[in-house]
Amino acid sequence: MVDSLSLPSLFPSSSSSSLFPRVVSALRAAGCVFAEDEARLILSAARTVGEARGMVARRAVGLPLEHVVGWAEFCGLRIAVDAGVFVPRRRTEFLVGQAAALAFALPSPRAVVVDLCCGSGAVGAALAAVLGDAELHAADIDPAAVRCARRNIGADGAVYEGDLYEPLPRELQGRIDILVANAPYVPTEAIALLPGEARDHEARVALDGGSDGLDVQRRVAAAAADWLAPGGHLLVETSERQAARTVGTFLAAGLSAQVVECDELDATVVVGTAPGEVAAPSVGTALSVGAAPSVGEASSVPVPASACAAGPRPRPA
């Protein structure tokens, strides 16, 4: 690892031609596997040599790259991510695709969408971009995450601070068409096994799912029927190992349940449906989230179209 006190010597001049190889060298010395890619991102984000030096120093001591540059790419959007806030994962793009496909299949022209445990608001912002005219609400218990979500979602929806459903407007009860919850699902004892970038630099509340990883999912599912519209859907990201227990949680809450997976993204989503008149469409026809329209601060690098978006493979619960 590079000693941050030695980093100024890596930037003896402000010549742009000399910065890139020096940044790459510093990042490689710190153990960054994708040093060239990270160097490009840091130099594109830094406004001065001094700022670049500070970014390299923070990355060298283990801060997530997204916290260093202040944003993460997600579904073709540039999502603001402040220090300590959960960094949206690529696998969660699959959750967005599943939710968008279900929303487009609804008879209502304007879906009511709620993003619980919203973190930075990445899922809600991506759904707003894809759907165009959704009634979007999001909530998280972490104040730092809520501040990020409000910036990322902006005028496209309302963001509330509080525990799960508690801060949501009561008039949403019985009206939600699409309820997404990327709730924490890492078992408490497994937190210590996570990479240091997550373990040491993301909020514990965004990672810790309790003794078996399903504590928050159980609470989300238990109250979902009170909030979902007839035929409305609850979508939760989980792991392949935990999927069967997540399904059991959904069934116990009165929802039907189906598991969909994407090998390419190592993503597993459980889709629950409330009783009612709206028939559940096949979740195997997910929207390609790589085709999300560019809104606001869109990344100039499009998300590659995922093979999973074209045809995830449903399997029996």
PDB file of C-alpha atoms in Angstrom:
ATOM      1  CA  MET A   1       0.000   0.000   0.000  1.00  0.00           C
ATOM      2  CA  VAL A   2       1.213   3.505  -0.823  1.00  0.00           C
ATOM      3  CA  ASP A   3       1.911   5.749   2.143  1.00  0.00           C
ATOM      4  CA  SER A   4      -0.331   8.788   1.634  1.00  0.00           C
ATOM      5  CA  LEU A   5       2.447  11.062   2.923  1.00  0.00           C
ATOM      6  CA  SER A   6       4.625  10.081  -0.039  1.00  0.00           C
ATOM      7  CA  LEU A   7       1.999  10.778  -2.683  1.00  0.00           C
ATOM      8  CA  PRO A   8       2.916  14.439  -3.376  1.00  0.00           C
ATOM      9  CA  SER A   9       6.223  13.253  -4.834  1.00  0.00           C
ATOM     10  CA  LEU A  10       4.240  11.430  -7.509  1.00  0.00           C
ATOM     11  CA  PHE A  11       2.993  14.758  -8.848  1.00  0.00           C
ATOM     12  CA  PRO A  12       6.101  16.907  -9.346  1.00  0.00           C
ATOM     13  CA  SER A  13       4.526  18.929 -12.140  1.00  0.00           C
ATOM     14  CA  SER A  14       1.071  19.817 -13.414  1.00  0.00           C
ATOM     15  CA  SER A  15       1.751  18.484 -16.913  1.00  0.00           C
ATOM     16  CA  SER A  16      -1.302  16.486 -17.958  1.00  0.00           C
ATOM     17  CA  SER A  17       0.880  14.149 -20.018  1.00  0.00           C
ATOM     18  CA  SER A  18       2.786  13.104 -16.912  1.00  0.00           C
ATOM     19  CA  LEU A  19      -0.167  12.664 -14.567  1.00  0.00           C
ATOM     20  CA  PHE A  20      -1.742   9.540 -16.014  1.00  0.00           C
ATOM     21  CA  PRO A  21       1.234   7.162 -15.727  1.00  0.00           C
ATOM     22  CA  ARG A  22       2.040   8.502 -12.256  1.00  0.00           C
ATOM     23  CA  VAL A  23      -1.516   7.977 -11.047  1.00  0.00           C
ATOM     24  CA  VAL A  24      -1.551   4.480 -12.538  1.00  0.00           C
ATOM     25  CA  SER A  25       1.720   3.709 -10.778  1.00  0.00           C
ATOM     26  CA  ALA A  26       0.394   4.944  -7.433  1.00  0.00           C
ATOM     27  CA  LEU A  27      -2.824   2.952  -7.752  1.00  0.00           C
ATOM     28  CA  ARG A  28      -0.977  -0.213  -8.763  1.00  0.00           C
ATOM     29  CA  ALA A  29       1.298   0.163  -5.754  1.00  0.00           C
ATOM     30  CA  ALA A  30      -1.839   0.388  -3.599  1.00  0.00           C
ATOM     31  CA  GLY A  31      -3.095  -2.906  -5.028  1.00  0.00           C
ATOM     32  CA  CYS A  32      -5.777  -1.582  -7.397  1.00  0.00           C
ATOM     33  CA  VAL A  33      -6.344  -4.266 -10.031  1.00  0.00           C
ATOM     34  CA  PHE A  34      -7.910  -1.916 -12.574  1.00  0.00           C
ATOM     35  CA  ALA A  35      -5.425   0.896 -12.060  1.00  0.00           C
ATOM     36  CA  GLU A  36      -5.656   2.310 -15.591  1.00  0.00           C
ATOM     37  CA  ASP A  37      -9.445   2.547 -15.546  1.00  0.00           C
ATOM     38  CA  GLU A  38      -9.435   4.048 -12.070  1.00  0.00           C
ATOM     39  CA  ALA A  39      -6.784   6.579 -13.052  1.00  0.00           C
ATOM     40  CA  ARG A  40      -8.920   7.776 -15.962  1.00  0.00           C
ATOM     41  CA  LEU A  41     -11.914   8.226 -13.683  1.00  0.00           C
ATOM     42  CA  ILE A  42      -9.928  10.072 -11.039  1.00  0.00           C
ATOM     43  CA  LEU A  43      -8.306  12.413 -13.552  1.00  0.00           C
ATOM     44  CA  SER A  44     -11.634  13.103 -15.240  1.00  0.00           C
ATOM     45  CA  ALA A  45     -13.193  13.974 -11.871  1.00  0.00           C
ATOM     46  CA  ALA A  46     -10.303  16.035 -10.446  1.00  0.00           C
ATOM     47  CA  ARG A  47     -10.284  19.748 -11.269  1.00  0.00           C
ATOM     48  CA  THR A  48      -6.714  20.367 -10.123  1.00  0.00           C
ATOM     49  CA  VAL A  49      -3.520  18.422  -9.575  1.00  0.00           C
ATOM     50  CA  GLY A  50      -3.986  18.886  -5.841  1.00  0.00           C
ATOM     51  CA  GLU A  51      -7.456  17.413  -6.014  1.00  0.00           C
ATOM     52  CA  ALA A  52      -6.160  14.448  -8.021  1.00  0.00           C
ATOM     53  CA  ARG A  53      -3.455  13.927  -5.412  1.00  0.00           C
ATOM     54  CA  GLY A  54      -6.057  13.841  -2.657  1.00  0.00           C
ATOM     55  CA  MET A  55      -8.225  11.389  -4.572  1.00  0.00           C
ATOM     56  CA  VAL A  56      -5.317   9.037  -5.143  1.00  0.00           C
ATOM     57  CA  ALA A  57      -4.405   9.244  -1.470  1.00  0.00           C
ATOM     58  CA  ARG A  58      -7.943   8.330  -0.398  1.00  0.00           C
ATOM     59  CA  ARG A  59      -8.130   5.474  -2.874  1.00  0.00           C
ATOM     60  CA  ALA A  60      -4.720   4.202  -1.763  1.00  0.00           C
ATOM     61  CA  VAL A  61      -5.911   3.803   1.814  1.00  0.00           C
ATOM     62  CA  GLY A  62      -8.908   1.754   0.722  1.00  0.00           C
ATOM     63  CA  LEU A  63     -11.857   4.072   0.147  1.00  0.00           C
ATOM     64  CA  PRO A  64     -14.229   2.799  -2.558  1.00  0.00           C
ATOM     65  CA  LEU A  65     -13.531   4.452  -5.902  1.00  0.00           C
ATOM     66  CA  GLU A  66     -17.147   5.664  -6.008  1.00  0.00           C
ATOM     67  CA  HIS A  67     -16.687   7.514  -2.713  1.00  0.00           C
ATOM     68  CA  VAL A  68     -13.447   8.996  -3.995  1.00  0.00           C
ATOM     69  CA  VAL A  69     -14.921  10.441  -7.204  1.00  0.00           C
ATOM     70  CA  GLY A  70     -18.360  11.040  -5.675  1.00  0.00           C
ATOM     71  CA  TRP A  71     -20.495   9.017  -8.051  1.00  0.00           C
ATOM     72  CA  ALA A  72     -21.275   5.543  -9.381  1.00  0.00           C
ATOM     73  CA  GLU A  73     -22.526   4.496 -12.781  1.00  0.00           C
ATOM     74  CA  PHE A  74     -25.826   2.634 -12.581  1.00  0.00           C
ATOM     75  CA  CYS A  75     -28.196   1.807 -15.445  1.00  0.00           C
ATOM     76  CA  GLY A  76     -26.508   4.433 -17.603  1.00  0.00           C
ATOM     77  CA  LEU A  77     -26.951   7.165 -15.001  1.00  0.00           C
ATOM     78  CA  ARG A  78     -24.380   8.939 -12.856  1.00  0.00           C
ATOM     79  CA  ILE A  79     -25.541   8.417  -9.268  1.00  0.00           C
ATOM     80  CA  ALA A  80     -24.122  10.678  -6.551  1.00  0.00           C
ATOM     81  CA  VAL A  81     -22.621   8.629  -3.711  1.00  0.00           C
ATOM     82  CA  ASP A  82     -21.323  10.399  -0.612  1.00  0.00           C
ATOM     83  CA  ALA A  83     -18.868   8.963   1.897  1.00  0.00           C
ATOM     84  CA  GLY A  84     -20.413   6.162   3.941  1.00  0.00           C
ATOM     85  CA  VAL A  85     -23.362   5.629   1.606  1.00  0.00           C
ATOM     86  CA  PHE A  86     -23.958   2.183   0.106  1.00  0.00           C
ATOM     87  CA  VAL A  87     -22.529   1.975  -3.417  1.00  0.00           C
ATOM     88  CA  PRO A  88     -25.107   0.627  -5.913  1.00  0.00           C
ATOM     89  CA  ARG A  89     -24.016  -2.745  -7.303  1.00  0.00           C
ATOM     90  CA  ARG A  90     -24.110  -3.757 -10.936  1.00  0.00           C
ATOM     91  CA  ARG A  91     -26.189  -6.831 -10.054  1.00  0.00           C
ATOM     92  CA  THR A  92     -29.010  -4.563  -8.869  1.00  0.00           C
ATOM     93  CA  GLU A  93     -29.563  -3.428 -12.453  1.00  0.00           C
ATOM     94  CA  PHE A  94     -31.333  -6.771 -12.838  1.00  0.00           C
ATOM     95  CA  LEU A  95     -33.794  -5.759 -10.102  1.00  0.00           C
ATOM     96  CA  VAL A  96     -34.497  -2.543 -12.012  1.00  0.00           C
ATOM     97  CA  GLY A  97     -35.125  -4.455 -15.225  1.00  0.00           C
ATOM     98  CA  GLN A  98     -37.576  -6.822 -13.551  1.00  0.00           C
ATOM     99  CA  ALA A  99     -39.454  -3.977 -11.876  1.00  0.00           C
ATOM    100  CA  ALA A 100     -39.635  -1.960 -15.092  1.00  0.00           C
ATOM    101  CA  ALA A 101     -41.016  -4.893 -17.077  1.00  0.00           C
ATOM    102  CA  LEU A 102     -43.774  -5.418 -14.514  1.00  0.00           C
ATOM    103  CA  ALA A 103     -44.578  -1.696 -14.442  1.00  0.00           C
ATOM    104  CA  PHE A 104     -44.911  -1.515 -18.227  1.00  0.00           C
ATOM    105  CA  ALA A 105     -47.348  -4.446 -18.139  1.00  0.00           C
ATOM    106  CA  LEU A 106     -49.731  -2.669 -15.769  1.00  0.00           C
ATOM    107  CA  PRO A 107     -53.062  -1.433 -17.135  1.00  0.00           C
ATOM    108  CA  SER A 108     -52.547   1.934 -15.428  1.00  0.00           C
ATOM    109  CA  PRO A 109     -50.603   4.451 -17.539  1.00  0.00           C
ATOM    110  CA  ARG A 110     -48.837   5.838 -14.436  1.00  0.00           C
ATOM    111  CA  ALA A 111     -47.432   3.265 -12.032  1.00  0.00           C
ATOM    112  CA  VAL A 112     -47.119   3.994  -8.317  1.00  0.00           C
ATOM    113  CA  VAL A 113     -43.569   2.927  -7.438  1.00  0.00           C
ATOM    114  CA  VAL A 114     -41.944   2.785  -3.989  1.00  0.00           C
ATOM    115  CA  ASP A 115     -38.235   2.187  -3.382  1.00  0.00           C
ATOM    116  CA  LEU A 116     -37.704   1.022   0.216  1.00  0.00           C
ATOM    117  CA  CYS A 117     -34.202   0.856   1.707  1.00  0.00           C
ATOM    118  CA  CYS A 118     -33.396   3.191  -1.175  1.00  0.00           C
ATOM    119  CA  GLY A 119     -29.830   4.065  -0.190  1.00  0.00           C
ATOM    120  CA  SER A 120     -28.521   6.545  -2.743  1.00  0.00           C
ATOM    121  CA  GLY A 121     -31.823   6.338  -4.624  1.00  0.00           C
ATOM    122  CA  ALA A 122     -30.184   4.532  -7.544  1.00  0.00           C
ATOM    123  CA  VAL A 123     -33.035   2.062  -8.116  1.00  0.00           C
ATOM    124  CA  GLY A 124     -35.707   4.745  -7.885  1.00  0.00           C
ATOM    125  CA  ALA A 125     -33.790   7.124 -10.157  1.00  0.00           C
ATOM    126  CA  ALA A 126     -33.273   4.385 -12.741  1.00  0.00           C
ATOM    127  CA  LEU A 127     -36.954   3.407 -12.680  1.00  0.00           C
ATOM    128  CA  ALA A 128     -37.983   7.053 -13.048  1.00  0.00           C
ATOM    129  CA  ALA A 129     -35.695   7.338 -16.079  1.00  0.00           C
ATOM    130  CA  VAL A 130     -37.019   4.168 -17.697  1.00  0.00           C
ATOM    131  CA  LEU A 131     -40.719   4.614 -16.931  1.00  0.00           C
ATOM    132  CA  GLY A 132     -40.851   8.319 -17.663  1.00  0.00           C
ATOM    133  CA  ASP A 133     -44.067   9.104 -15.804  1.00  0.00           C
ATOM    134  CA  ALA A 134     -44.205   7.109 -12.587  1.00  0.00           C
ATOM    135  CA  GLU A 135     -45.412   8.318  -9.200  1.00  0.00           C
ATOM    136  CA  LEU A 136     -42.205   7.614  -7.298  1.00  0.00           C
ATOM    137  CA  HIS A 137     -41.628   7.491  -3.541  1.00  0.00           C
ATOM    138  CA  ALA A 138     -38.442   6.374  -1.767  1.00  0.00           C
ATOM    139  CA  ALA A 139     -37.384   5.934   1.838  1.00  0.00           C
ATOM    140  CA  ASP A 140     -34.319   5.049   3.894  1.00  0.00           C
ATOM    141  CA  ILE A 141     -33.410   5.124   7.563  1.00  0.00           C
ATOM    142  CA  ASP A 142     -29.892   6.528   7.001  1.00  0.00           C
ATOM    143  CA  PRO A 143     -29.827  10.373   6.858  1.00  0.00           C
ATOM    144  CA  ALA A 144     -26.703  10.424   4.666  1.00  0.00           C
ATOM    145  CA  ALA A 145     -28.353   8.071   2.174  1.00  0.00           C
ATOM    146  CA  VAL A 146     -31.519  10.170   2.159  1.00  0.00           C
ATOM    147  CA  ARG A 147     -29.505  13.277   1.290  1.00  0.00           C
ATOM    148  CA  CYS A 148     -27.971  11.429  -1.666  1.00  0.00           C
ATOM    149  CA  ALA A 149     -31.316  10.032  -2.779  1.00  0.00           C
ATOM    150  CA  ARG A 150     -32.895  13.470  -2.803  1.00  0.00           C
ATOM    151  CA  ARG A 151     -30.157  14.721  -5.105  1.00  0.00           C
ATOM    152  CA  ASN A 152     -30.367  11.712  -7.411  1.00  0.00           C
ATOM    153  CA  ILE A 153     -34.154  11.499  -7.633  1.00  0.00           C
ATOM    154  CA  GLY A 154     -34.744  15.241  -7.621  1.00  0.00           C
ATOM    155  CA  ALA A 155     -38.084  16.332  -8.997  1.00  0.00           C
ATOM    156  CA  ASP A 156     -38.875  12.810 -10.219  1.00  0.00           C
ATOM    157  CA  GLY A 157     -40.156  11.706  -6.812  1.00  0.00           C
ATOM    158  CA  ALA A 158     -40.363  12.207  -3.060  1.00  0.00           C
ATOM    159  CA  VAL A 159     -37.764  10.846  -0.623  1.00  0.00           C
ATOM    160  CA  TYR A 160     -38.506  10.263   3.062  1.00  0.00           C
ATOM    161  CA  GLU A 161     -36.298   9.540   6.061  1.00  0.00           C
ATOM    162  CA  GLY A 162     -37.427   6.769   8.379  1.00  0.00           C
ATOM    163  CA  ASP A 163     -37.747   3.057   9.019  1.00  0.00           C
ATOM    164  CA  LEU A 164     -39.254   1.131   6.079  1.00  0.00           C
ATOM    165  CA  TYR A 165     -42.943   2.063   5.653  1.00  0.00           C
ATOM    166  CA  GLU A 166     -43.083   4.376   8.675  1.00  0.00           C
ATOM    167  CA  PRO A 167     -42.344   7.678   6.839  1.00  0.00           C
ATOM    168  CA  LEU A 168     -44.490   6.941   3.769  1.00  0.00           C
ATOM    169  CA  PRO A 169     -47.732   8.898   3.272  1.00  0.00           C
ATOM    170  CA  ARG A 170     -50.684   6.882   4.564  1.00  0.00           C
ATOM    171  CA  GLU A 171     -52.574   7.510   1.327  1.00  0.00           C
ATOM    172  CA  LEU A 172     -50.175   5.116  -0.419  1.00  0.00           C
ATOM    173  CA  GLN A 173     -51.677   2.153   1.444  1.00  0.00           C
ATOM    174  CA  GLY A 174     -53.382  -0.164  -1.013  1.00  0.00           C
ATOM    175  CA  ARG A 175     -52.102   1.847  -4.016  1.00  0.00           C
ATOM    176  CA  ILE A 176     -48.524   0.694  -4.659  1.00  0.00           C
ATOM    177  CA  ASP A 177     -48.106  -1.109  -7.981  1.00  0.00           C
ATOM    178  CA  ILE A 178     -44.358  -1.762  -7.751  1.00  0.00           C
ATOM    179  CA  LEU A 179     -42.577  -2.036  -4.395  1.00  0.00           C
ATOM    180  CA  VAL A 180     -38.829  -2.593  -4.670  1.00  0.00           C
ATOM    181  CA  ALA A 181     -36.701  -3.227  -1.593  1.00  0.00           C
ATOM    182  CA  ASN A 182     -32.974  -3.760  -1.935  1.00  0.00           C
ATOM    183  CA  ALA A 183     -32.864  -4.492   1.771  1.00  0.00           C
ATOM    184  CA  PRO A 184     -29.621  -5.605   3.452  1.00  0.00           C
ATOM    185  CA  TYR A 185     -29.270  -9.387   3.267  1.00  0.00           C
ATOM    186  CA  VAL A 186     -25.765 -10.155   4.533  1.00  0.00           C
ATOM    187  CA  PRO A 187     -25.877 -12.299   7.709  1.00  0.00           C
ATOM    188  CA  THR A 188     -24.329 -10.488  10.660  1.00  0.00           C
ATOM    189  CA  GLU A 189     -21.487 -12.978  11.071  1.00  0.00           C
ATOM    190  CA  ALA A 190     -20.592 -12.647   7.366  1.00  0.00           C
ATOM    191  CA  ILE A 191     -20.020  -8.885   7.561  1.00  0.00           C
ATOM    192  CA  ALA A 192     -16.430  -9.538   8.653  1.00  0.00           C
ATOM    193  CA  LEU A 193     -15.856 -11.524   5.448  1.00  0.00           C
ATOM    194  CA  LEU A 194     -16.874  -8.694   3.118  1.00  0.00           C
ATOM    195  CA  PRO A 195     -14.229  -6.766   1.168  1.00  0.00           C
ATOM    196  CA  GLY A 196     -12.808  -3.901   3.186  1.00  0.00           C
ATOM    197  CA  GLU A 197     -14.299  -1.331   0.828  1.00  0.00           C
ATOM    198  CA  ALA A 198     -17.773  -2.402   1.919  1.00  0.00           C
ATOM    199  CA  ARG A 199     -17.045  -3.539   5.477  1.00  0.00           C
ATOM    200  CA  ASP A 200     -15.126  -0.433   6.498  1.00  0.00           C
ATOM    201  CA  HIS A 201     -16.649   2.315   4.370  1.00  0.00           C
ATOM    202  CA  GLU A 202     -20.362   1.606   3.877  1.00  0.00           C
ATOM    203  CA  ALA A 203     -23.004   2.096   6.548  1.00  0.00           C
ATOM    204  CA  ARG A 204     -23.539  -1.049   8.635  1.00  0.00           C
ATOM    205  CA  VAL A 205     -27.306  -0.548   8.423  1.00  0.00           C
ATOM    206  CA  ALA A 206     -27.070  -0.969   4.633  1.00  0.00           C
ATOM    207  CA  LEU A 207     -25.278  -4.320   4.920  1.00  0.00           C
ATOM    208  CA  ASP A 208     -26.415  -6.183   8.033  1.00  0.00           C
ATOM    209  CA  GLY A 209     -29.480  -8.362   7.491  1.00  0.00           C
ATOM    210  CA  GLY A 210     -29.456  -9.978  10.933  1.00  0.00           C
ATOM    211  CA  SER A 211     -28.536 -13.489  11.997  1.00  0.00           C
ATOM    212  CA  ASP A 212     -29.655 -15.180   8.764  1.00  0.00           C
ATOM    213  CA  GLY A 213     -29.652 -12.082   6.542  1.00  0.00           C
ATOM    214  CA  LEU A 214     -33.432 -11.961   6.230  1.00  0.00           C
ATOM    215  CA  ASP A 215     -34.527  -9.801   9.186  1.00  0.00           C
ATOM    216  CA  VAL A 216     -35.306  -6.700   7.104  1.00  0.00           C
ATOM    217  CA  GLN A 217     -36.826  -8.720   4.265  1.00  0.00           C
ATOM    218  CA  ARG A 218     -39.248 -10.315   6.741  1.00  0.00           C
ATOM    219  CA  ARG A 219     -40.391  -6.919   7.962  1.00  0.00           C
ATOM    220  CA  VAL A 220     -40.824  -5.648   4.393  1.00  0.00           C
ATOM    221  CA  ALA A 221     -42.832  -8.706   3.345  1.00  0.00           C
ATOM    222  CA  ALA A 222     -44.962  -8.828   6.498  1.00  0.00           C
ATOM    223  CA  ALA A 223     -46.481  -5.404   5.836  1.00  0.00           C
ATOM    224  CA  ALA A 224     -46.442  -5.479   2.038  1.00  0.00           C
ATOM    225  CA  ALA A 225     -50.043  -6.644   1.630  1.00  0.00           C
ATOM    226  CA  ASP A 226     -51.269  -3.528   3.437  1.00  0.00           C
ATOM    227  CA  TRP A 227     -49.483  -1.260   0.954  1.00  0.00           C
ATOM    228  CA  LEU A 228     -49.693  -3.078  -2.374  1.00  0.00           C
ATOM    229  CA  ALA A 229     -52.521  -2.482  -4.801  1.00  0.00           C
ATOM    230  CA  PRO A 230     -54.486  -5.564  -5.872  1.00  0.00           C
ATOM    231  CA  GLY A 231     -52.115  -7.539  -8.071  1.00  0.00           C
ATOM    232  CA  GLY A 232     -49.229  -5.269  -7.080  1.00  0.00           C
ATOM    233  CA  HIS A 233     -45.682  -6.594  -6.906  1.00  0.00           C
ATOM    234  CA  LEU A 234     -42.948  -6.706  -4.274  1.00  0.00           C
ATOM    235  CA  LEU A 235     -39.429  -7.273  -5.633  1.00  0.00           C
ATOM    236  CA  VAL A 236     -36.491  -8.031  -3.332  1.00  0.00           C
ATOM    237  CA  GLU A 237     -32.872  -8.727  -4.216  1.00  0.00           C
ATOM    238  CA  THR A 238     -31.418 -11.694  -2.359  1.00  0.00           C
ATOM    239  CA  SER A 239     -28.783 -14.384  -2.839  1.00  0.00           C
ATOM    240  CA  GLU A 240     -29.276 -17.714  -4.552  1.00  0.00           C
ATOM    241  CA  ARG A 241     -28.574 -19.444  -1.226  1.00  0.00           C
ATOM    242  CA  GLN A 242     -31.220 -17.406   0.611  1.00  0.00           C
ATOM    243  CA  ALA A 243     -33.865 -17.376  -2.124  1.00  0.00           C
ATOM    244  CA  ALA A 244     -35.910 -20.320  -0.833  1.00  0.00           C
ATOM    245  CA  ARG A 245     -36.238 -18.728   2.607  1.00  0.00           C
ATOM    246  CA  THR A 246     -37.146 -15.384   1.048  1.00  0.00           C
ATOM    247  CA  VAL A 247     -39.882 -17.167  -0.907  1.00  0.00           C
ATOM    248  CA  GLY A 248     -41.156 -18.683   2.334  1.00  0.00           C
ATOM    249  CA  THR A 249     -41.287 -15.225   3.867  1.00  0.00           C
ATOM    250  CA  PHE A 250     -43.358 -13.949   0.947  1.00  0.00           C
ATOM    251  CA  LEU A 251     -45.768 -16.895   1.097  1.00  0.00           C
ATOM    252  CA  ALA A 252     -46.236 -16.437   4.837  1.00  0.00           C
ATOM    253  CA  ALA A 253     -47.187 -12.814   4.166  1.00  0.00           C
ATOM    254  CA  GLY A 254     -49.913 -13.839   1.711  1.00  0.00           C
ATOM    255  CA  LEU A 255     -48.029 -13.124  -1.506  1.00  0.00           C
ATOM    256  CA  SER A 256     -47.362 -15.499  -4.352  1.00  0.00           C
ATOM    257  CA  ALA A 257     -43.660 -15.738  -5.156  1.00  0.00           C
ATOM    258  CA  GLN A 258     -41.330 -16.469  -8.034  1.00  0.00           C
ATOM    259  CA  VAL A 259     -37.531 -16.511  -8.204  1.00  0.00           C
ATOM    260  CA  VAL A 260     -35.688 -15.106 -11.224  1.00  0.00           C
ATOM    261  CA  GLU A 261     -31.945 -15.250 -11.709  1.00  0.00           C
ATOM    262  CA  CYS A 262     -29.237 -13.801 -13.901  1.00  0.00           C
ATOM    263  CA  ASP A 263     -25.998 -15.758 -14.067  1.00  0.00           C
ATOM    264  CA  GLU A 264     -24.159 -12.981 -15.885  1.00  0.00           C
ATOM    265  CA  LEU A 265     -24.722 -10.491 -13.062  1.00  0.00           C
ATOM    266  CA  ASP A 266     -24.844 -13.101 -10.278  1.00  0.00           C
ATOM    267  CA  ALA A 267     -28.241 -11.637  -9.409  1.00  0.00           C
ATOM    268  CA  THR A 268     -31.243 -13.233  -7.725  1.00  0.00           C
ATOM    269  CA  VAL A 269     -34.593 -11.505  -7.301  1.00  0.00           C
ATOM    270  CA  VAL A 270     -37.741 -12.780  -5.616  1.00  0.00           C
ATOM    271  CA  VAL A 271     -40.931 -11.340  -7.096  1.00  0.00           C
ATOM    272  CA  GLY A 272     -44.052 -11.418  -4.959  1.00  0.00           C
ATOM    273  CA  THR A 273     -47.567 -10.620  -6.135  1.00  0.00           C
ATOM    274  CA  ALA A 274     -50.496  -9.544  -3.987  1.00  0.00           C
ATOM    275  CA  PRO A 275     -53.905 -11.152  -4.501  1.00  0.00           C
ATOM    276  CA  GLY A 276     -56.095  -9.192  -6.838  1.00  0.00           C
ATOM    277  CA  GLU A 277     -57.417  -8.717 -10.340  1.00  0.00           C
ATOM    278  CA  VAL A 278     -54.215  -7.662 -12.096  1.00  0.00           C
ATOM    279  CA  ALA A 279     -52.561 -10.728 -13.618  1.00  0.00           C
ATOM    280  CA  ALA A 280     -48.827 -11.064 -13.094  1.00  0.00           C
ATOM    281  CA  PRO A 281     -46.978 -10.887 -16.439  1.00  0.00           C
ATOM    282  CA  SER A 282     -44.016 -13.116 -17.137  1.00  0.00           C
ATOM    283  CA  VAL A 283     -40.992 -11.652 -15.431  1.00  0.00           C
ATOM    284  CA  GLY A 284     -38.867 -13.393 -18.024  1.00  0.00           C
ATOM    285  CA  THR A 285     -39.390 -10.477 -20.396  1.00  0.00           C
ATOM    286  CA  ALA A 286     -37.384  -7.884 -18.552  1.00  0.00           C
ATOM    287  CA  LEU A 287     -36.587  -4.536 -20.063  1.00  0.00           C
ATOM    288  CA  SER A 288     -32.982  -4.000 -21.100  1.00  0.00           C
ATOM    289  CA  VAL A 289     -31.832  -1.490 -18.533  1.00  0.00           C
ATOM    290  CA  GLY A 290     -28.863  -0.709 -20.761  1.00  0.00           C
ATOM    291  CA  ALA A 291     -31.352   1.140 -22.954  1.00  0.00           C
ATOM    292  CA  ALA A 292     -32.418   3.505 -20.185  1.00  0.00           C
ATOM    293  CA  PRO A 293     -32.799   7.044 -21.508  1.00  0.00           C
ATOM    294  CA  SER A 294     -30.244   9.571 -20.407  1.00  0.00           C
ATOM    295  CA  VAL A 295     -31.559  12.029 -17.832  1.00  0.00           C
ATOM    296  CA  GLY A 296     -29.883  14.698 -15.788  1.00  0.00           C
ATOM    297  CA  GLU A 297     -26.265  13.785 -15.174  1.00  0.00           C
ATOM    298  CA  ALA A 298     -26.146  10.745 -17.433  1.00  0.00           C
ATOM    299  CA  SER A 299     -22.864   8.927 -17.778  1.00  0.00           C
ATOM    300  CA  SER A 300     -21.147   9.261 -21.118  1.00  0.00           C
ATOM    301  CA  VAL A 301     -20.336   5.548 -20.993  1.00  0.00           C
ATOM    302  CA  PRO A 302     -23.494   3.479 -21.655  1.00  0.00           C
ATOM    303  CA  VAL A 303     -24.160   0.403 -19.580  1.00  0.00           C
ATOM    304  CA  PRO A 304     -23.561  -2.699 -21.729  1.00  0.00           C
ATOM    305  CA  ALA A 305     -26.801  -4.468 -22.565  1.00  0.00           C
ATOM    306  CA  SER A 306     -27.094  -7.496 -20.322  1.00  0.00           C
ATOM    307  CA  ALA A 307     -27.910 -10.914 -21.670  1.00  0.00           C
ATOM    308  CA  CYS A 308     -30.048 -11.319 -18.564  1.00  0.00           C
ATOM    309  CA  ALA A 309     -32.202  -8.353 -19.548  1.00  0.00           C
ATOM    310  CA  ALA A 310     -33.112 -10.102 -22.779  1.00  0.00           C
ATOM    311  CA  GLY A 311     -34.208 -13.312 -21.105  1.00  0.00           C
ATOM    312  CA  PRO A 312     -33.657 -14.121 -17.447  1.00  0.00           C
ATOM    313  CA  ARG A 313     -34.557 -17.647 -16.559  1.00  0.00           C
ATOM    314  CA  PRO A 314     -37.476 -18.044 -14.170  1.00  0.00           C
ATOM    315  CA  ARG A 315     -37.423 -21.147 -12.020  1.00  0.00           C
ATOM    316  CA  PRO A 316     -40.039 -22.666  -9.738  1.00  0.00           C
ATOM    317  CA  ALA A 317     -40.093 -21.313  -6.194  1.00  0.00           C
TER     318      ALA A 317
END
